[in-house]
């Protein structure tokens, strides 16, 4: 049976459903000590002195590490994105700060103690003398001349600016029928994996070997980062990734905590464990998406856009070695999304502030790009009076216009955006919605429909970046008993790529799926690889698996052909049997063929093949251009999935409460290896998108104090807020991967944001309602409703008939009011 | 993680608990369901030296009726789900169960106690406006004796109550709703979070006392607004408008936080007070027993 | 302060010495090595630490271990005796892909059990309310709701095994993660 395309359940399900996974906090070593971090309580301050004497005196405290130690014994943390390569400013970031803290949560000291309680309690014993410095929290003010500086040595607060120009925007705008402007803002958010970060380090001074367990997405790159910061050889470090309780990008190294825990193990001679508390997760693991967009768009009466200028101002927090700020770059880089707007100018301003740095989070800037483009398309629809779908159809890149070049130089590989939207409209009976809306209105309910389009470039490769590249490897092994093992450097923090690898290998080898085992997340077992991010797992790990499995298949086919007295090319393999095409009774068991290779190496059938059944192969992606000098362009994303979604919401006009009633997504991430697991990922992505648009928000006060450091304040959606999802696939294969897959890990998220805004607006056809800012809190929606002018000029706010005020007071209807 | 050392006691009787409280007073904290206290300790925001658990005193978890007095007596450690499931509560104070059903989530309702919620006195707690609307009393005990404090006086400000350090909440005493009908409404961002505002309405039939709406989440303690006039006028346009103005006036300076600014909170107080009132009146009119 | 408690965990009588600061979740994980109970927040918000205490689900990060003296505790490990006899709810989660990273899963499964114990035929809305104390960041809850619906059918005796809208795989093999 062909496995690719089947809805196979995850290979780890049984273990995890039994509670028998091994997460990092489950790693317990003899004589293990515990580490806790002292973090800056100030957003910006000079450290005058650190006094650790009281902490050291506390019984049970083994060691206290400060910036002095870090600057003496450790090296700066290497950058995950090489800032110089793309003309950005960087900083030297040490694992522990010595002189100046730049955000609440930056590491100031670490305590190692016999138990967790003592380590945490001793943090209070450390006396740090801070001198508070001016705090930068507003990115707009931060760009003004004379603003206080996050990094005084920089001279300004701009990490990078870019001006991407295609065509002649001024001329296009001048020639357009109409020109409008607008400002929209996406909010500051974070990923909230239910398991936080954590690591365990063990140092064997005799073998000179560091073993490091971490809930990380990228074991091999982490090994390199650790080696560099600890000034050790890479082959002295063994990184093991236990089960990971969600990553979503935020478990990508290099963090301050990792080398500190490793160093602590080395200097104390004890295994050391650190498990992040939820509050630390909110203040130090990383934020994203906090972006303001100012746009000017020209268009003709037919809805065709002529000329677009977008200013992108991203508040990326303090500069560190984390790669998160790169999300702002990707936002600008992938504009104007899935639309063909020849005259476009994208102006990117990446602003640093005294807030937690951005770290990678699902969406990686493409979410913000999709958001602003949806808002612009809805704006144009409003101005032209045309349907929102008409504007999108009028401006989509056409299916025959691929590869398509964007202003940034990005090369979109393939796509069929019209097709996806067609499918979506059919699936939701778009035309029928108005009747439903009218019916709801008759019952006094306000429902609206919104549309979102997302363009989600995947498989990123950044020049000079060790961790971020467009290749990966896999080893496929067949044991003498015929079972198959796949080892890969691609990891799975719960996204299910291991299952996809097994499916791919089963098809290539013709073996039974249940004979395959997948091993990931161990730098000493698995071939070198870059781990999990940018939806690359199945694209690269799967393609490498395919290549390696093909090697073995070729070898086995040769042996089987000899056994069956047929030509290798005439053989097929499936479900553990090799057989001659067209005559399935001329067959030999997979295991019998394997047996020939191992036990009859010098016999008749195997004598022509190299012994052993193991192959390691690397897959190198096409459509990457890193040499602008010779290639004339810079393009770092090779695969461009697209999605089109529709959401129906109900809005309570009196409270601004929004309830998502229905969510439909048509997703095109190329060939789907496992629709079940892709759907599972899409459900999660949609939920994170809805959560971030409606319920979640990271907030700082003007002193740079984090106001949302618990799950009580940062509210992620529960089952009650979510609907069942309706998902359909369109498969426009990537021309660059052997099976045509494009990566589906982030897909589903980007289109939620604009769709929700549009749906709320759509629920009030009588209003000129403009939803511009996220999140869509009831307070904000209510405020927008109240101040929205009625189109008929009769005043402001929803027409009374819809607010419920005109309803009979004590009639039977009262119970319907909730 | 709770870092401060603490002494833990699990008395088996109220008397024993009161002794401990008398001895330790200010240094001690009573532990009810722990749904508020334990996280607060974990976050380092409370550091009691002594914790006295009430979870091993069976007599404190009893829900009983005092038929003669026409009151319902809910033990201080009755879990939220005990209240929701109790036939006695359903008979005498269904409004209370209505409010309790909205608290947090299943696990919180399984463990959290009415005494803990009342002692904790979060201004947005679901019980608070219901207790005020129902004219309930908080029965507190210490080795010094017993005090019966009307709910409207018990709640003083944000997490501040009339409870003395050596007292525990032994019982919540609720006059039977009788023929009065109640309804509870609340606004939250996600389910399982505390309310932004909430409102409990009790509509009494003509001649049997005042109708009232108590509103939480806007001020340090629940705000009660008389609705009798509006109810007797049939909740028609102008009477309802006057009631709404009274609600507005009763919330001069509502809280402001990330979930709602003052203007919004005030208007939401109005909307939820009205919705609760209309729903309660609807039930009264329909003769619904809930 | 150390204190000794006696309790029943997964049917087995245990006597444990605990620090009075210790939460029940830590006691289960660290002293009894029942690591299926996870910790995601420590403040009662995420539900990853959900266990049953005297037949009711609680968040074990909000219960002091010392307070569990005399209690009857059920953790996810108490739902089965071997990989071949997992609880029907677990089987339904496996067959319907009601999990991804698996971190929220043990707590989610116990909440599902609490729900189905009391309400064998819940509506979708009742299921969603029943698990609202358990945050899942991976699944969007869709397949979790379906898993619980499927488990309910099995527990009501309407189906012998999870029917699952998908072509299932045998329970093994597992992905190996050394560690
Ligand atoms: C995730 C989550 C969501 C929640 N959502 C809501 C919600 O939506 N609505 C809501 O109303 N509440 C909510 N709560 C709070 C919940 O209702 C708590 O149960 C309640 O506030 C405290 O009750 P407790 O029994 O757990 O008290 P504890 O946490 O044990 O104690 C709280 C305080 O009361 C004191 N105390 C406890 N019992 C007594 C007593 N008998 N006499 C004197 N003092 C006592 C304690 O010393 C402590 O100061 C939520 C809690 C959590 C964790
Ligand atoms: S760890 Fe207990 S609720 Fe999150
Ligand atoms: S499966 Fe990952 S949090 Fe639920």
PDB file of C-alpha atoms in Angstrom, chain A residues 298-306 338-342 377 380-381 384 386-399 401 417-418 421-422 425 453:
ATOM      1  CA  UNK A 298      -3.080  53.515  -5.599  1.00  0.00           C
ATOM      2  CA  UNK A 299      -5.729  51.656  -7.546  1.00  0.00           C
ATOM      3  CA  UNK A 300      -8.110  51.934 -10.428  1.00  0.00           C
ATOM      4  CA  UNK A 301     -11.881  51.611 -10.348  1.00  0.00           C
ATOM      5  CA  UNK A 302     -11.549  48.005 -11.522  1.00  0.00           C
ATOM      6  CA  UNK A 303      -9.729  47.156  -8.304  1.00  0.00           C
ATOM      7  CA  UNK A 304      -6.317  46.701  -9.882  1.00  0.00           C
ATOM      8  CA  UNK A 305      -3.635  48.112  -7.618  1.00  0.00           C
ATOM      9  CA  UNK A 306      -1.148  50.476  -9.194  1.00  0.00           C
ATOM     10  CA  UNK A 338       0.730  36.924  -3.215  1.00  0.00           C
ATOM     11  CA  UNK A 339      -0.045  39.958  -5.326  1.00  0.00           C
ATOM     12  CA  UNK A 340       1.438  41.174  -8.533  1.00  0.00           C
ATOM     13  CA  UNK A 341       2.074  44.857  -7.900  1.00  0.00           C
ATOM     14  CA  UNK A 342       4.914  45.845 -10.177  1.00  0.00           C
ATOM     15  CA  UNK A 377      -6.995  44.546  -0.055  1.00  0.00           C
ATOM     16  CA  UNK A 380      -9.273  48.905  -1.605  1.00  0.00           C
ATOM     17  CA  UNK A 381     -12.485  46.881  -1.755  1.00  0.00           C
ATOM     18  CA  UNK A 384     -13.940  50.835  -4.897  1.00  0.00           C
ATOM     19  CA  UNK A 386     -16.107  46.041  -5.275  1.00  0.00           C
ATOM     20  CA  UNK A 387     -16.328  42.697  -3.545  1.00  0.00           C
ATOM     21  CA  UNK A 388     -13.338  41.759  -1.440  1.00  0.00           C
ATOM     22  CA  UNK A 389     -12.761  38.676  -3.555  1.00  0.00           C
ATOM     23  CA  UNK A 390     -12.746  40.754  -6.742  1.00  0.00           C
ATOM     24  CA  UNK A 391      -9.845  42.837  -5.467  1.00  0.00           C
ATOM     25  CA  UNK A 392      -7.856  39.749  -4.673  1.00  0.00           C
ATOM     26  CA  UNK A 393      -8.578  38.110  -7.994  1.00  0.00           C
ATOM     27  CA  UNK A 394      -7.632  41.306  -9.781  1.00  0.00           C
ATOM     28  CA  UNK A 395      -4.248  41.447  -8.128  1.00  0.00           C
ATOM     29  CA  UNK A 396      -3.119  37.854  -7.528  1.00  0.00           C
ATOM     30  CA  UNK A 397       0.023  36.691  -9.213  1.00  0.00           C
ATOM     31  CA  UNK A 398      -1.282  34.519 -12.057  1.00  0.00           C
ATOM     32  CA  UNK A 399      -0.577  30.774 -12.037  1.00  0.00           C
ATOM     33  CA  UNK A 401       3.527  33.902 -13.896  1.00  0.00           C
ATOM     34  CA  UNK A 417      -3.753  31.510  -5.668  1.00  0.00           C
ATOM     35  CA  UNK A 418      -6.877  31.894  -7.771  1.00  0.00           C
ATOM     36  CA  UNK A 421      -9.618  31.090  -3.455  1.00  0.00           C
ATOM     37  CA  UNK A 422     -11.998  29.447  -5.936  1.00  0.00           C
ATOM     38  CA  UNK A 425     -15.496  30.240  -1.966  1.00  0.00           C
ATOM     39  CA  UNK A 453      -4.797  35.123   2.110  1.00  0.00           C
TER      40      UNK A 453
END
